[in-house]
mmCIF file of C-alpha atoms and ligand atoms in Angstrom:
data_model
loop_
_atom_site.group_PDB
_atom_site.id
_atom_site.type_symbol
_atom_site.label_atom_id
_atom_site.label_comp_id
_atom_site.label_asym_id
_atom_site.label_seq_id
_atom_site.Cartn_x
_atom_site.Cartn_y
_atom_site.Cartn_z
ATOM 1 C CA UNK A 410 141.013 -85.072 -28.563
ATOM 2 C CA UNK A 411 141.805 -86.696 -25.354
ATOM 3 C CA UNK A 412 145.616 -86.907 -23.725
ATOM 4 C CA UNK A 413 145.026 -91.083 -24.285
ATOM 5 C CA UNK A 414 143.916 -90.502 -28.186
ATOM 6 C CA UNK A 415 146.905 -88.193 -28.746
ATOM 7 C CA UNK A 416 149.414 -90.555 -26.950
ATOM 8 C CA UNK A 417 147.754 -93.773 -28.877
ATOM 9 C CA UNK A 418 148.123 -91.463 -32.360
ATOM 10 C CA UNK A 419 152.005 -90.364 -31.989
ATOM 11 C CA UNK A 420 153.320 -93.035 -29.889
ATOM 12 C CA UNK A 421 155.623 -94.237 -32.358
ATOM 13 C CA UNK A 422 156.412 -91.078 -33.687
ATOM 14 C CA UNK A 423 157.624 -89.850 -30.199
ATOM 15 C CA UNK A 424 159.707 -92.516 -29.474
ATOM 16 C CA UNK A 425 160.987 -92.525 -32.548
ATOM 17 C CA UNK A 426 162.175 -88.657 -32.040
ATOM 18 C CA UNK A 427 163.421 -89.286 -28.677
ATOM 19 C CA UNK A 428 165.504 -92.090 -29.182
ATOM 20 C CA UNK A 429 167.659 -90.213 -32.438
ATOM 21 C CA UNK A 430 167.700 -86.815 -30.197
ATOM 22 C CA UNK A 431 169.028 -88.758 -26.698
ATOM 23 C CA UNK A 432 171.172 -91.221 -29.784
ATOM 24 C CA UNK A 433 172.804 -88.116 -30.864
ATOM 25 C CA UNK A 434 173.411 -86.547 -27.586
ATOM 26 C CA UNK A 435 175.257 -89.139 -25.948
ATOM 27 C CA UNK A 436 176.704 -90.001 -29.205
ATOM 28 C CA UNK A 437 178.464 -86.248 -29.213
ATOM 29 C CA UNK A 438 179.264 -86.478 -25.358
ATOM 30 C CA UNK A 439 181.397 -89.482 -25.861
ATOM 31 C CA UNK A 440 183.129 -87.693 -28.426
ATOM 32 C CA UNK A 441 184.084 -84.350 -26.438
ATOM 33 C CA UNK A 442 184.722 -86.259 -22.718
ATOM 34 C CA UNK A 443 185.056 -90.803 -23.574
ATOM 35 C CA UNK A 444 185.283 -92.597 -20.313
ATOM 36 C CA UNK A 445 187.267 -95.625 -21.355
ATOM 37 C CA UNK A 446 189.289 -95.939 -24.861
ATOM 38 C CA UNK A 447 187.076 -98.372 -27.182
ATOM 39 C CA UNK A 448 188.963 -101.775 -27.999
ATOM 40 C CA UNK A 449 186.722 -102.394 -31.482
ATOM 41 C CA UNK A 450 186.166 -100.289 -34.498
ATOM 42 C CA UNK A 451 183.394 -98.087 -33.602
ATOM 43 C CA UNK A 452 181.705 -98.184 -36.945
ATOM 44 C CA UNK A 453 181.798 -102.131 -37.162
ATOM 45 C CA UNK A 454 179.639 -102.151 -33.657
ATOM 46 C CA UNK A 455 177.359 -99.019 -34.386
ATOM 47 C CA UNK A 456 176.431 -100.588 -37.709
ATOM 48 C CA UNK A 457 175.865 -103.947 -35.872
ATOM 49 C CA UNK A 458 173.721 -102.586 -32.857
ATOM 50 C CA UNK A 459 171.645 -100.320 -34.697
ATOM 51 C CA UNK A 460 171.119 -103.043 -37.308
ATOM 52 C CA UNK A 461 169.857 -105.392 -34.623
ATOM 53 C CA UNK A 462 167.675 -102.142 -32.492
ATOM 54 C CA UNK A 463 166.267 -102.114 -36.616
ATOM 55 C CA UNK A 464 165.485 -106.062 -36.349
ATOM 56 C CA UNK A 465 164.088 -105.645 -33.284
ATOM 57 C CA UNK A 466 161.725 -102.934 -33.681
ATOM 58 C CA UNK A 467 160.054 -104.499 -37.093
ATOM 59 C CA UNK A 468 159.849 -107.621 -35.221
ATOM 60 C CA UNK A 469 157.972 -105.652 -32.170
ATOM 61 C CA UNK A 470 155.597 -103.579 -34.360
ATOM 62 C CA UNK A 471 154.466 -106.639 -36.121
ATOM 63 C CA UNK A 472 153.829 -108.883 -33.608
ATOM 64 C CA UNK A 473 152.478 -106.059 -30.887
ATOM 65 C CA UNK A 474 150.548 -103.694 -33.309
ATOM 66 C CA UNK A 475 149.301 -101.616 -30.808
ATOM 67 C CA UNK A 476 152.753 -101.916 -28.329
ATOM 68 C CA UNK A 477 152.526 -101.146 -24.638
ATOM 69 C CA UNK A 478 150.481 -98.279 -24.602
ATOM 70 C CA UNK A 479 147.778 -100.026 -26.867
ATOM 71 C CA UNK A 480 147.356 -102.660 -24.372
ATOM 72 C CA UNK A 481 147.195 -99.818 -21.047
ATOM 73 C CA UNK A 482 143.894 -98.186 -22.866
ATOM 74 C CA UNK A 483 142.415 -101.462 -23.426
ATOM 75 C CA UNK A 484 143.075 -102.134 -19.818
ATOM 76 C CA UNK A 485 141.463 -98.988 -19.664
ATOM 77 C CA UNK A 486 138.718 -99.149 -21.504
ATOM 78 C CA UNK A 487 137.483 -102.876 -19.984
ATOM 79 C CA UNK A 488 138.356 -101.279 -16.278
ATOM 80 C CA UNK A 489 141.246 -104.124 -15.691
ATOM 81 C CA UNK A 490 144.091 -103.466 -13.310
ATOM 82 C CA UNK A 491 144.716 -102.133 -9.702
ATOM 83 C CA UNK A 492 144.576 -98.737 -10.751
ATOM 84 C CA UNK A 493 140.887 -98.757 -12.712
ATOM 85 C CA UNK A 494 140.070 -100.088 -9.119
ATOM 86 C CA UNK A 495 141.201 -97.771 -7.082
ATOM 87 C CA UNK A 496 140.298 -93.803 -7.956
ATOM 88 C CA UNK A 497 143.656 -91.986 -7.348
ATOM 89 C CA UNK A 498 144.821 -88.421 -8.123
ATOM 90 C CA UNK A 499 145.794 -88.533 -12.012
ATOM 91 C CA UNK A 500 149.493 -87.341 -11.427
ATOM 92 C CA UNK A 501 149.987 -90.026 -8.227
ATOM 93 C CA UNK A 502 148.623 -92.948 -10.340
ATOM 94 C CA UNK A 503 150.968 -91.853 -12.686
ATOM 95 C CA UNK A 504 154.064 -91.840 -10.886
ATOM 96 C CA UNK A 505 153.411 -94.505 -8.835
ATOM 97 C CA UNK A 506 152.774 -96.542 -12.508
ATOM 98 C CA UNK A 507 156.119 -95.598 -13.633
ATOM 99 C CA UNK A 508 157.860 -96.483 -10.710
ATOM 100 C CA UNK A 509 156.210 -99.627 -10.123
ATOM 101 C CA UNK A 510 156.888 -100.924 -14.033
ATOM 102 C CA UNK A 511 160.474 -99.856 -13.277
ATOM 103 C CA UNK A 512 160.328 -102.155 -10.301
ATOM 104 C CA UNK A 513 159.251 -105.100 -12.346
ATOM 105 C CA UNK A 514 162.030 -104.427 -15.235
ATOM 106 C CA UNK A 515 164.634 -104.733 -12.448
ATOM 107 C CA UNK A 516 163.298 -108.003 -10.830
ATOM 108 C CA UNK A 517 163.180 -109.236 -14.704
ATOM 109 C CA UNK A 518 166.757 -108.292 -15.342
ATOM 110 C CA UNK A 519 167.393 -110.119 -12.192
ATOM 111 C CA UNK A 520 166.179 -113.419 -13.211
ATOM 112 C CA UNK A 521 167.525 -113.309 -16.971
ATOM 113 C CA UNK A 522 170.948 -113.329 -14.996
ATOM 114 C CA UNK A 523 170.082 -116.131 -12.411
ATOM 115 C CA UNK A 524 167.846 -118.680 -14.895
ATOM 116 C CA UNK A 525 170.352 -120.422 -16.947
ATOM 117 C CA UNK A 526 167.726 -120.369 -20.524
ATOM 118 C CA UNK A 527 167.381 -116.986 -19.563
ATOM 119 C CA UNK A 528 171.227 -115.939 -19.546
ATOM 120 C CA UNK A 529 171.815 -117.513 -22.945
ATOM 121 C CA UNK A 530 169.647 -114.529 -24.268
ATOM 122 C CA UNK A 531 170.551 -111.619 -21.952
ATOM 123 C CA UNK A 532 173.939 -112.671 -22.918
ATOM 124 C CA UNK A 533 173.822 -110.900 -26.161
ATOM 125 C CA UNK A 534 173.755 -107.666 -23.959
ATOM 126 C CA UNK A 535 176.905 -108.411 -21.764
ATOM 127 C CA UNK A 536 179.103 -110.093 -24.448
ATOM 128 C CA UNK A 537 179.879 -107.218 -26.163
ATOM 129 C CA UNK A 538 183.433 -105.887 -26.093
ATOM 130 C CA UNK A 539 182.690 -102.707 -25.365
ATOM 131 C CA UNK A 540 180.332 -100.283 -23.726
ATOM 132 C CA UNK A 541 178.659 -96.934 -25.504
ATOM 133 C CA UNK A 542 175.407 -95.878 -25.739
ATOM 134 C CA UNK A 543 174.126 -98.281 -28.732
ATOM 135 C CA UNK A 544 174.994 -101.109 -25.979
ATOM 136 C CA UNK A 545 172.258 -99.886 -24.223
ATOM 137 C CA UNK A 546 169.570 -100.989 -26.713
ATOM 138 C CA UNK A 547 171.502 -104.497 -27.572
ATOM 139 C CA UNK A 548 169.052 -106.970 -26.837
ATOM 140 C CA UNK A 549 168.238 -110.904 -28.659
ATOM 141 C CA UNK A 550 164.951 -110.456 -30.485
ATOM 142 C CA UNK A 551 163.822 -113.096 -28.241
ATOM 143 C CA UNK A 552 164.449 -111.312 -25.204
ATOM 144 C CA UNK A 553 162.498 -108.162 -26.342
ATOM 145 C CA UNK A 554 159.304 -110.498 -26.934
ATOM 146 C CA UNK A 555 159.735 -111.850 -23.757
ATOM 147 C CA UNK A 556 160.066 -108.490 -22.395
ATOM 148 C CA UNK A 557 157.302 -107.428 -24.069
ATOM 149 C CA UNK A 558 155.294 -109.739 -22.759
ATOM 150 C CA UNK A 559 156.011 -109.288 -19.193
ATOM 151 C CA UNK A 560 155.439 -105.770 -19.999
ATOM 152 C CA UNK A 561 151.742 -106.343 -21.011
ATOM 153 C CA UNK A 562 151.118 -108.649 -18.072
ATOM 154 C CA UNK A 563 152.496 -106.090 -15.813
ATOM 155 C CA UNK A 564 150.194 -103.353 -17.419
ATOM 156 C CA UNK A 565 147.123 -106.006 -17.390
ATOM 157 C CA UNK A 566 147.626 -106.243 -13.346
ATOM 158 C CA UNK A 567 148.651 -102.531 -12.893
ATOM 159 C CA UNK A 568 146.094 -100.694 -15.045
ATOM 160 C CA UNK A 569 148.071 -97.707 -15.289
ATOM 161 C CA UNK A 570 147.041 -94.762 -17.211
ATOM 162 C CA UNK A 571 148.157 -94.910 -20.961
ATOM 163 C CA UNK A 572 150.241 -91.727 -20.644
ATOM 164 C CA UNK A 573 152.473 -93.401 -17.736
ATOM 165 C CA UNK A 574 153.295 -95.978 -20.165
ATOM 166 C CA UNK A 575 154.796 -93.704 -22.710
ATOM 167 C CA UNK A 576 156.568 -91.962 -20.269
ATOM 168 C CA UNK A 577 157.877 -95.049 -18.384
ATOM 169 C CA UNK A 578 158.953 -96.441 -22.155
ATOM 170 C CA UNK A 579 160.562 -93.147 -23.222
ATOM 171 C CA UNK A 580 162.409 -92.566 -19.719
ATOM 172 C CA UNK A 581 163.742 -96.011 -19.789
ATOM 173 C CA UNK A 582 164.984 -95.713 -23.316
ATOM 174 C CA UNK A 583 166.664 -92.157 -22.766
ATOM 175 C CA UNK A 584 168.173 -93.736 -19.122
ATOM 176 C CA UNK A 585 168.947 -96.684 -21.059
ATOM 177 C CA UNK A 586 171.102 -94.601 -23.265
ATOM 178 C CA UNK A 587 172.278 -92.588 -20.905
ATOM 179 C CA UNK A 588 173.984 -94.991 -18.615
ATOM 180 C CA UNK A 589 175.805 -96.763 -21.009
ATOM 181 C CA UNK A 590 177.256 -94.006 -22.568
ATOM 182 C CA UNK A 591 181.142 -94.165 -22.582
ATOM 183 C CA UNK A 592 180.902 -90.666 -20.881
ATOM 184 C CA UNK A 593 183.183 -88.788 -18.266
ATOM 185 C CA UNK A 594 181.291 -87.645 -15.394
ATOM 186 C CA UNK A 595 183.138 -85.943 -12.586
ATOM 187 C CA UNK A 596 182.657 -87.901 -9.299
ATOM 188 C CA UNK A 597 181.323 -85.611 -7.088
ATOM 189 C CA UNK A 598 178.389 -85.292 -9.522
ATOM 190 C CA UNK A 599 178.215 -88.887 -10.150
ATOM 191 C CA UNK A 600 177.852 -89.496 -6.505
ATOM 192 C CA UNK A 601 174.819 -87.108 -6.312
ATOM 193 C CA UNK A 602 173.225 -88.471 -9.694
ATOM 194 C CA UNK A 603 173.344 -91.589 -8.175
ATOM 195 C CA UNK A 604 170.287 -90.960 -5.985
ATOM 196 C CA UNK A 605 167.873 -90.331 -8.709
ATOM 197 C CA UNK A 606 169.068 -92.019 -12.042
ATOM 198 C CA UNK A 607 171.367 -95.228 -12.337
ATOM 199 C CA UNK A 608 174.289 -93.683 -13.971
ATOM 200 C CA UNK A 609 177.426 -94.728 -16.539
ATOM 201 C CA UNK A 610 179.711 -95.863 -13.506
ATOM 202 C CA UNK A 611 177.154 -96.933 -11.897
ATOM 203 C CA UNK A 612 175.509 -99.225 -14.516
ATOM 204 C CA UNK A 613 179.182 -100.169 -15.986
ATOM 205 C CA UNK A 614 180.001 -102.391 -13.049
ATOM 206 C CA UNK A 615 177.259 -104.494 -14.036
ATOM 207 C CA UNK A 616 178.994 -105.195 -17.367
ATOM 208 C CA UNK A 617 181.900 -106.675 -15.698
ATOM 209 C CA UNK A 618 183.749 -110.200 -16.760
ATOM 210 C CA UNK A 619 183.820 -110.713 -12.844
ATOM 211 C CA UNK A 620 180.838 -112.761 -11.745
ATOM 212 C CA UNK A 621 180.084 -110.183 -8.545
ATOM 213 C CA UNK A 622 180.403 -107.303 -10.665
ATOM 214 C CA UNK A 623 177.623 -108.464 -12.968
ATOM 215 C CA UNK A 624 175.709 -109.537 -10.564
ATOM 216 C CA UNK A 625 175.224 -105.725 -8.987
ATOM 217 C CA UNK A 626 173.770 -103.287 -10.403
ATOM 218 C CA UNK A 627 170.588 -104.140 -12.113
ATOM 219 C CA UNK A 628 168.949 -101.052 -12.488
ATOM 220 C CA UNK A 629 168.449 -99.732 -16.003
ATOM 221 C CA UNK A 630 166.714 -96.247 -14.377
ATOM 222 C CA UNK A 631 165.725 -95.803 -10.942
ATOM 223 C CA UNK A 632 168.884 -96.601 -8.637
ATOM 224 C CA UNK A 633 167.028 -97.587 -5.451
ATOM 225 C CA UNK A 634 166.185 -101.234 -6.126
ATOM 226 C CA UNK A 635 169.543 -102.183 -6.024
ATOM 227 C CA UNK A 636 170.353 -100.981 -2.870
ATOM 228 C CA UNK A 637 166.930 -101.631 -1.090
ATOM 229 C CA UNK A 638 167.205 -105.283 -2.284
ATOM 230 C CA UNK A 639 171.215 -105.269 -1.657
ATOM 231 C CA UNK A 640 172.697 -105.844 -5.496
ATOM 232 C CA UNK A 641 174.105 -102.359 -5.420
ATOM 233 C CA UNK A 642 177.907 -102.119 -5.917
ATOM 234 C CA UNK A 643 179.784 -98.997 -6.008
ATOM 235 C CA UNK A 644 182.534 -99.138 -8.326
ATOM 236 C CA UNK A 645 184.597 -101.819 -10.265
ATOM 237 C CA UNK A 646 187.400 -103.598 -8.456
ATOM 238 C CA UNK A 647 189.703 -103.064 -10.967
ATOM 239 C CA UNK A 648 188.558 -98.829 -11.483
ATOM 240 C CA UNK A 649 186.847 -97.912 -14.698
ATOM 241 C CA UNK A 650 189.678 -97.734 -16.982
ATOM 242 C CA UNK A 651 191.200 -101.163 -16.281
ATOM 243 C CA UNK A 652 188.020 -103.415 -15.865
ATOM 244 C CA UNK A 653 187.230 -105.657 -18.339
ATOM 245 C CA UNK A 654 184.420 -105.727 -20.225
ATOM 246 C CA UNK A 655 182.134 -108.977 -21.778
ATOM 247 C CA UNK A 656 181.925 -112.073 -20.979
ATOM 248 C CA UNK A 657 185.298 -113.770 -20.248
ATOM 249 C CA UNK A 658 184.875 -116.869 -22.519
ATOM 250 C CA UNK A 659 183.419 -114.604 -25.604
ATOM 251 C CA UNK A 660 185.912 -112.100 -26.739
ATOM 252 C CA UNK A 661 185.815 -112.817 -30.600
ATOM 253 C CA UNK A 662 184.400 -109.459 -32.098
ATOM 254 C CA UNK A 663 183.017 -112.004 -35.200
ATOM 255 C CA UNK A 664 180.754 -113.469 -32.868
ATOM 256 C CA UNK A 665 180.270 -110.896 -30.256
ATOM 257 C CA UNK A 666 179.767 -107.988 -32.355
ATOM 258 C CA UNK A 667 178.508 -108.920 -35.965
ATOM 259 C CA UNK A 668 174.823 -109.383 -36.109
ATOM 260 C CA UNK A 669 175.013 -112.774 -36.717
ATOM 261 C CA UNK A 670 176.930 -114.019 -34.404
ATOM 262 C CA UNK A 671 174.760 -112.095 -31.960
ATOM 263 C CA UNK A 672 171.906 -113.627 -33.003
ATOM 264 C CA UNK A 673 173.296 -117.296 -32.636
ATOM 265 C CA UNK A 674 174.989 -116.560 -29.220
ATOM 266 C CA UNK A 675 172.418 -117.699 -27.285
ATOM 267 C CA UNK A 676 172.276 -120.694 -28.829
ATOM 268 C CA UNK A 677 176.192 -121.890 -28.637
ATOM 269 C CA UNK A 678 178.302 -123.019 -26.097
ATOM 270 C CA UNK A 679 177.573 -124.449 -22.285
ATOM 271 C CA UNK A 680 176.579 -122.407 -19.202
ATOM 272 C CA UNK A 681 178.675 -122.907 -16.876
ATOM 273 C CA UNK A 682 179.224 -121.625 -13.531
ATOM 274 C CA UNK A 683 177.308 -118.059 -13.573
ATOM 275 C CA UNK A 684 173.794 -118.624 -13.417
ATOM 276 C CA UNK A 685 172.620 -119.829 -10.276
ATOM 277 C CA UNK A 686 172.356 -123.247 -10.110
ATOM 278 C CA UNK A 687 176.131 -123.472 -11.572
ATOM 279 C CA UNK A 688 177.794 -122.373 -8.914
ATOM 280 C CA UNK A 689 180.241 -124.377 -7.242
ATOM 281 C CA UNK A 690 179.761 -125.923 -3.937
ATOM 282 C CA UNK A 691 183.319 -125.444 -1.858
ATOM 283 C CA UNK A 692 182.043 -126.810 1.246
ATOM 284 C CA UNK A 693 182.235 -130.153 2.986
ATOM 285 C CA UNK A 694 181.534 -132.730 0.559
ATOM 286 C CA UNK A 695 182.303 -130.875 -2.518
ATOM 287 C CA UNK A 696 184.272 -133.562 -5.069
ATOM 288 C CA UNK A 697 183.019 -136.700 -3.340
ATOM 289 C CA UNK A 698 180.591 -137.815 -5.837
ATOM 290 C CA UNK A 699 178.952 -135.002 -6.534
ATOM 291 C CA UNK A 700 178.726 -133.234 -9.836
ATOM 292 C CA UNK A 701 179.080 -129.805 -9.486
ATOM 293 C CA UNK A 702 178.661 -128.486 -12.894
HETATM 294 ZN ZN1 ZN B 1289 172.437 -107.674 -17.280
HETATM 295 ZN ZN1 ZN B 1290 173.647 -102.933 -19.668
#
């Protein structure tokens, strides 16, 4: 049996494993050393977030049978992508896979912030009132199909080996997790973290009410893109314990943290202001005739 047969056979067993192991994990570290006191009732969220990571993955596995790694060994198989071109060392092609799908997810999670349609669904990740580790896999149904599709385009240009995909899936879960896990980390270590893996602090800033805050950060794994393309932001302006978290005109827990009021959030309300053709103009001209929102 080849290392693509066994990966294509246990896929969703492995994930599957990982996720409840790294769940757990995190889940006990908040308990021993919490960052931040939580606002909501944390059974009412947990039941809430897991129920929609439940929705989420039926909805996956039945429209995308075969999931990520399916669609790598057919890539595979008919010799698309750059890296069936190109005959590279196994363990380079590898890396370089994983690092260049993690580049895509943060120019993705880039533009769900700045396109206005786009923001109405990634809201469902930011509105919440709180931050733990079962915020990390908060996501509108329709924004994991649409990030499962860029997913499979990226893998259809790529070509990377099916065993990168796994790994790149499984890493981004656990360091999806991971940084949104209302965990104490002393700052020394955080600092050093910080060159390798986006971490809690790091990745908290992004979930900000302040419009600069949120728009830092974007990294869900490596930390580099945000500071080669100049997003990064160091800390909160208002420290960890007295930032607030959400979205400043959503702070109903009905409607931020039940199911369905998650599920109908990107459908309600105006965008206003954040995404980036609502910003204000303050310069010359600004309130002579021209509509700014
Ligand atoms: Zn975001
Ligand atoms: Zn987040």
């Amino acid at each position: 049996m080849t290392i693509d047969e066994l990966v294509l056979d246990h896929e969703a067993a492995i994930r599957l494993g990982l996720f409840f192991s790294v769940l757990a994990a995190i889940a006990f570290w908040e308990v021993i050393a919490p960052r931040r006191a939580l606002t909501v009732s944390k059974a009412m969220r947990w039941t809430n977030n897991l129920g929609l990571v439940a929705l989420n993955t039926i909805i996956l596995r039945l429209l995308f049978s075969a999931a990520a790694v399916g669609m790598a060994a057919v890539a595979g198989g008919q010799g698309w992508g750059l890296f069936n071109h190109f005959q590279l060392p196994f363990w380079l092609a590898v890396a370089l896979s994983v690092i260049a799908m993690d580049f895509v997810i943060y120019l993705q999670h880039v533009m769900v912030h700045a396109v206005p349609m786009l923001w109405r669904l990634h809201r469902v990740h930011h509105a919440e009132l709180d931050y733990d580790v079962t915020t990390g896999a908060r996501f509108h149904p329709i924004e994991i199909i649409l990030s499962m599709l860029i997913k499979v385009a990226t893998i259809m240009v790529l070509g990377p080996p099916v065993v990168a995909v796994l790994i790149f899936e499984v890493l981004l879960n656990a360091t999806a997790m991971f940084n949104h896990g209302n965990v104490r980390i002393p700052g020394p270590v955080d600092r050093v973290l910080r060159w390798f893996v986006v971490t809690p602090d790091m990745h908290r800033v992004h979930h900000s009410v302040e419009d600069d805050g949120a728009n830092s950060n974007f990294g869900f794994n490596l930390p580099w893109w945000d500071r080669l393309f100049g997003t990064y932001r160091d800390q909160p302006r208002a420290g960890h314990q007295g930032m607030i978290i959400g979205i400043h005109r959503y702070r109903d827990p009905r409607q931020v943290d039940r199911l369905p009021g998650m599920l109908a959030l990107p459908f309600v309300g105006r965008i206003m202001g954040y995404a980036i053709n609502r910003r204000e103009w303050n310069g010359p001209g600004a309130g002579a005739g021209h509509e700014v929102r």
